[in-house]
């Protein structure tokens, strides 16, 4: 496979890989590195593309595994620090941009979710994949995907309401 | 879209039974400025999800530099490593054999002569070192004085 062909295959979903990586790793730089790494891995595997039902789903699974490995490794400690710094900064935001801020809250609330719910929510509500696709990507049962999704959505709503009333009071 | 409908959709949404199309309808509804006040709380969620999709991977896909160079170089390394290992092995075998070749190169007589010459040398050497034993006596006596 030529590079241009490969890029044509990969281009449509590289942003999705990046966003999933960022959802899991939080830091943009980490996510960029992870995406590069995954694209490279894909490139080295490009001869076996035909074997996979969907290259996109395969790439998403790779991203998931790669990021979870990253989080498990030592570097995860650094990432958490980055995140807590970011939260600090968030609390100092001015009142006038509160409307925009509450949108940002969603991001922070999502960061607090368990990894699996994070991924399900990202894949469904941001990337708008089907349940079956998500089940395949995450190697879960479709019913388990629904349960996780429902839980994630309810948690986000509850925390959002909490933060909102707290912010006003 | 009617408010009634939206409320139902949200209900379904939280139970994760909505279709992608229905979720899109929700996103469209919450993207507008006027949202019913009791539904306001959901607005940030859907606005965030719509916004989050805009984020893009801005870096260049650096396949040219890394993908071409790195894997090939790695493979080449292993190849040359094995070549070097084989070379080293041959080298070792060659010089390992030389010792046994010595016996083939020289006749039994020559070896015996050499051994004789060497034993003569060692005998004389031992004689010399026996003489040196007298020096120890010197040391003993001088030590006696020195220690006192």
Coordinates of C-alpha atoms in Angstrom, one line a residue:
Chain A
X1 CA 0.0 0.0 0.0
X2 CA 1.3 3.4 -0.9
X3 CA 1.5 6.2 1.6
X4 CA -1.1 8.3 -0.1
X5 CA -3.6 5.4 -0.1
X6 CA -2.9 4.8 3.6
X7 CA -3.5 8.5 4.3
X8 CA -6.7 8.4 2.5
X9 CA -7.9 5.5 4.6
X10 CA -6.7 7.1 7.8
X11 CA -7.6 10.8 7.3
X12 CA -11.3 10.5 7.9
X13 CA -10.9 9.1 11.4
X14 CA -7.6 10.4 12.7
X15 CA -9.4 13.2 14.5
X16 CA -11.6 10.6 16.2
X17 CA -8.5 8.7 17.4
X18 CA -7.1 12.0 18.7
X19 CA -10.2 12.9 20.5
X20 CA -10.6 9.5 22.1
X21 CA -6.9 9.7 23.1
X22 CA -7.4 13.1 24.6
X23 CA -10.5 12.0 26.5
X24 CA -8.5 9.3 28.2
X25 CA -5.1 11.0 28.5
X26 CA -6.4 14.5 29.2
X27 CA -3.3 16.4 28.0
X28 CA -3.3 17.5 24.4
X29 CA 0.4 16.8 23.9
X30 CA 0.0 13.2 25.3
X31 CA -2.9 12.7 23.0
X32 CA -1.0 14.0 20.0
X33 CA 1.9 11.7 20.7
X34 CA -0.5 8.7 21.2
X35 CA -2.2 9.5 17.9
X36 CA 1.1 9.6 16.0
X37 CA 2.1 6.4 17.6
X38 CA -1.1 4.7 16.6
X39 CA -0.9 5.9 13.1
X40 CA 2.6 4.6 12.8
X41 CA 1.5 1.2 14.2
X42 CA -1.3 1.2 11.7
X43 CA 1.1 2.0 8.9
X44 CA 3.4 -0.9 9.8
X45 CA 0.3 -3.2 9.8
X46 CA -1.1 -1.8 6.5
X47 CA -0.5 -5.0 4.6
X48 CA -3.0 -6.8 6.8
X49 CA -5.8 -4.2 6.4
X50 CA -8.0 -6.5 4.4
X51 CA -8.2 -8.9 7.3
X52 CA -10.0 -6.4 9.5
X53 CA -13.7 -5.8 9.1
X54 CA -13.3 -2.1 9.7
X55 CA -10.0 -0.4 9.9
X56 CA -11.6 2.4 11.8
X57 CA -12.9 0.2 14.5
X58 CA -9.6 -1.6 14.7
X59 CA -7.8 1.8 15.0
X60 CA -10.2 2.8 17.8
X61 CA -9.5 -0.4 19.7
X62 CA -5.8 0.2 19.3
X63 CA -6.2 3.7 20.6
X64 CA -8.2 2.5 23.6
X65 CA -5.6 -0.2 24.4
X66 CA -2.7 2.1 23.9
X67 CA -4.1 4.9 26.1
X68 CA -5.1 2.5 28.9
X69 CA -1.6 1.1 28.8
X70 CA -0.2 4.6 29.0
X71 CA -2.4 5.3 32.0
X72 CA -1.3 2.2 33.7
X73 CA 2.4 3.0 33.2
X74 CA 4.4 5.3 35.4
X75 CA 3.6 8.3 33.2
X76 CA 0.1 8.2 34.5
X77 CA 1.2 10.0 37.6
X78 CA 2.4 13.0 35.6
X79 CA -0.8 13.1 33.7
X80 CA -2.9 13.4 36.8
X81 CA -0.8 16.3 38.0
X82 CA -1.4 18.1 34.7
X83 CA -5.1 17.6 35.2
X84 CA -5.3 18.8 38.7
X85 CA -3.4 22.0 37.7
X86 CA -6.0 22.5 35.0
X87 CA -8.8 22.1 37.5
X88 CA -7.3 24.8 39.7
X89 CA -7.2 27.2 36.9
X90 CA -10.8 26.4 36.0
X91 CA -12.1 27.5 39.4
X92 CA -10.6 31.0 38.8
X93 CA -12.5 31.6 35.7
X94 CA -14.6 34.8 35.8
X95 CA -18.3 34.8 36.2
X96 CA -19.0 36.5 32.9
X97 CA -18.0 33.5 31.0
X98 CA -20.0 31.2 33.2
X99 CA -22.2 30.0 30.4
X100 CA -19.2 28.9 28.4
X101 CA -17.7 27.6 31.7
X102 CA -20.6 25.3 32.4
X103 CA -19.9 23.7 29.0
X104 CA -16.3 23.2 30.1
X105 CA -17.6 21.7 33.3
X106 CA -18.9 18.8 31.2
X107 CA -15.4 18.1 30.2
X108 CA -14.2 18.1 33.7
X109 CA -17.1 15.9 34.9
X110 CA -16.3 13.5 32.1
X111 CA -12.7 13.4 33.2
X112 CA -13.9 12.1 36.6
X113 CA -15.8 9.2 35.1
X114 CA -14.4 5.7 35.1
X115 CA -12.4 5.0 31.9
X116 CA -15.0 2.7 30.4
X117 CA -17.8 5.2 30.8
X118 CA -15.6 7.9 29.4
X119 CA -14.9 5.9 26.3
X120 CA -18.6 4.9 25.8
X121 CA -19.8 8.5 26.2
X122 CA -17.1 9.8 23.9
X123 CA -17.8 7.2 21.2
X124 CA -21.5 7.6 21.4
X125 CA -22.3 11.2 22.2
X126 CA -19.3 12.9 20.5
X127 CA -18.5 10.5 17.7
X128 CA -22.0 9.2 17.2
X129 CA -21.2 5.5 16.6
X130 CA -23.7 2.7 16.7
X131 CA -24.0 0.6 19.8
X132 CA -22.7 -2.4 17.8
X133 CA -19.7 -0.5 16.6
X134 CA -18.9 0.7 20.1
X135 CA -19.3 -2.9 21.4
X136 CA -16.8 -4.1 18.8
X137 CA -14.3 -1.3 19.5
X138 CA -14.4 -1.7 23.2
X139 CA -14.8 -5.5 23.2
X140 CA -17.9 -5.3 25.3
X141 CA -21.4 -6.7 25.1
X142 CA -23.9 -4.3 23.4
X143 CA -26.1 -4.4 26.5
X144 CA -23.1 -3.6 28.7
X145 CA -22.4 -0.6 26.4
X146 CA -26.0 0.6 27.0
X147 CA -25.7 0.2 30.7
X148 CA -22.4 2.0 30.9
X149 CA -23.7 4.8 28.6
X150 CA -26.9 5.3 30.7
X151 CA -24.8 5.4 33.9
X152 CA -22.4 7.9 32.4
X153 CA -25.1 10.2 31.1
X154 CA -26.9 10.2 34.4
X155 CA -23.7 10.9 36.3
X156 CA -22.9 13.8 34.0
X157 CA -26.3 15.2 34.4
X158 CA -26.3 14.9 38.2
X159 CA -22.9 16.4 38.6
X160 CA -23.8 19.2 36.3
X161 CA -26.9 20.1 38.3
X162 CA -24.8 19.9 41.5
X163 CA -22.1 22.2 40.2
X164 CA -24.6 24.5 38.8
X165 CA -26.5 25.1 42.0
X166 CA -23.3 25.3 43.9
X167 CA -22.0 27.9 41.5
X168 CA -25.1 30.1 42.0
X169 CA -25.3 29.6 45.8
Chain B
X1 CA -39.5 20.5 17.8
X2 CA -42.2 20.2 20.4
X3 CA -41.2 20.5 24.0
X4 CA -43.1 17.3 24.9
X5 CA -41.1 15.4 22.4
X6 CA -37.8 16.7 23.7
X7 CA -38.7 15.7 27.2
X8 CA -39.5 12.2 26.1
X9 CA -36.3 12.1 24.1
X10 CA -34.3 13.2 27.2
X11 CA -35.9 10.5 29.2
X12 CA -34.9 7.9 26.6
X13 CA -31.5 9.5 26.3
X14 CA -30.7 9.0 29.9
X15 CA -31.8 5.3 29.6
X16 CA -29.5 5.0 26.6
X17 CA -32.3 3.9 24.3
X18 CA -32.2 6.8 21.8
X19 CA -31.0 6.3 18.3
X20 CA -28.2 8.4 16.8
X21 CA -30.8 10.4 14.8
X22 CA -32.8 11.2 18.0
X23 CA -29.6 12.3 19.7
X24 CA -28.8 14.5 16.8
X25 CA -32.3 16.1 17.2
X26 CA -31.5 16.8 20.8
X27 CA -28.2 18.4 19.9
X28 CA -29.9 20.6 17.4
X29 CA -32.5 21.6 19.9
X30 CA -30.0 22.6 22.6
X31 CA -27.8 24.4 20.1
X32 CA -30.4 27.2 19.8
X33 CA -30.4 30.0 22.2
X34 CA -33.9 29.6 23.5
X35 CA -34.2 26.5 25.6
X36 CA -37.1 25.9 28.0
X37 CA -35.9 26.8 31.5
X38 CA -36.5 23.5 33.1
X39 CA -34.4 21.9 30.4
X40 CA -31.6 24.4 30.7
X41 CA -29.6 22.0 32.9
X42 CA -29.1 19.7 29.9
X43 CA -27.9 22.3 27.6
X44 CA -24.2 22.3 28.6
X45 CA -24.0 18.6 28.0
X46 CA -25.3 18.7 24.4
X47 CA -23.4 21.8 23.6
X48 CA -20.2 20.3 24.9
X49 CA -20.7 17.1 22.9
X50 CA -21.3 19.1 19.7
X51 CA -18.3 21.3 20.4
X52 CA -16.1 18.4 21.3
X53 CA -16.5 17.0 17.8
X54 CA -14.9 20.0 16.4
X55 CA -11.5 19.3 17.9
X56 CA -9.0 18.1 15.4
X57 CA -5.7 16.5 15.2
X58 CA -3.6 19.3 14.0
X59 CA -0.2 17.7 13.8
X60 CA 1.2 16.5 10.5
X61 CA 1.1 12.8 10.1
X62 CA 4.8 12.3 10.0
X63 CA 4.9 9.0 8.2
X64 CA 7.6 10.1 5.8
X65 CA 10.3 10.6 8.3
X66 CA 9.5 8.1 11.0
X67 CA 7.6 5.3 9.4
X68 CA 10.0 4.8 6.6
X69 CA 13.2 5.3 8.4
X70 CA 12.6 3.8 11.8
X71 CA 11.2 0.3 11.1
X72 CA 13.7 -0.4 8.3
X73 CA 16.6 0.7 10.4
X74 CA 15.5 -1.5 13.2
X75 CA 15.2 -4.5 10.9
X76 CA 18.7 -3.8 9.4
X77 CA 20.1 -3.6 12.9
X78 CA 19.0 -7.1 13.7
X79 CA 20.3 -8.4 10.4
X80 CA 23.8 -7.0 10.9
X81 CA 23.7 -8.1 14.5
X82 CA 23.3 -11.7 13.3
X83 CA 25.9 -11.3 10.7
X84 CA 28.3 -10.0 13.3
X85 CA 27.4 -12.9 15.6
X86 CA 28.1 -15.5 12.9
X87 CA 31.4 -13.8 12.1
X88 CA 32.4 -13.9 15.7
X89 CA 31.5 -17.5 15.9
X90 CA 33.6 -18.4 12.9
X91 CA 36.5 -16.5 14.3
X92 CA 36.2 -18.4 17.6
X93 CA 36.0 -21.7 15.9
X94 CA 39.0 -21.0 13.7
X95 CA 41.2 -20.0 16.6
X96 CA 39.8 -22.7 18.8
X97 CA 41.0 -25.2 16.2
X98 CA 44.5 -23.9 16.0
X99 CA 45.5 -25.5 19.3
X100 CA 44.7 -28.9 18.0
X101 CA 46.5 -28.1 14.7
X102 CA 49.7 -27.6 16.6
X103 CA 50.0 -31.3 17.2
X104 CA 49.4 -32.0 13.6
X105 CA 52.0 -29.4 12.5
X106 CA 54.9 -30.7 14.7
X107 CA 56.1 -34.3 14.9
X108 CA 56.1 -36.2 18.2
X109 CA 59.9 -35.8 18.4
X110 CA 59.8 -32.1 18.1
X111 CA 57.3 -31.8 20.8
X112 CA 59.3 -34.1 23.1
X113 CA 62.4 -32.1 22.4
X114 CA 60.6 -28.9 23.2
X115 CA 59.3 -30.4 26.4
X116 CA 62.8 -31.5 27.4
X117 CA 64.2 -28.1 26.8
X118 CA 61.4 -26.5 28.8
X119 CA 61.9 -28.9 31.7
X120 CA 65.6 -28.1 31.7
X121 CA 64.8 -24.5 31.8
X122 CA 62.4 -25.0 34.7
X123 CA 65.0 -27.1 36.6
X124 CA 67.5 -24.3 36.4
X125 CA 65.0 -21.8 37.3
X126 CA 64.1 -23.7 40.4
X127 CA 67.7 -23.9 41.3
X128 CA 67.9 -20.2 41.0
X129 CA 64.9 -19.7 43.2
X130 CA 66.3 -22.0 45.8
X131 CA 69.3 -19.7 46.1
X132 CA 66.9 -16.9 46.7
X133 CA 65.6 -18.7 49.8
X134 CA 68.8 -17.6 51.6
X135 CA 67.7 -14.1 51.2
X136 CA 64.8 -14.8 53.5
X137 CA 67.4 -15.5 56.3
X138 CA 68.7 -12.1 55.8
X139 CA 65.3 -10.6 56.1
X140 CA 64.6 -12.5 59.3
X141 CA 67.8 -11.3 60.9
X142 CA 67.4 -7.7 59.8
X143 CA 63.8 -7.8 61.0
X144 CA 65.0 -8.8 64.5
X145 CA 67.0 -5.7 64.7
X146 CA 64.4 -3.5 63.2
X147 CA 61.5 -4.7 65.4
X148 CA 63.6 -4.2 68.5

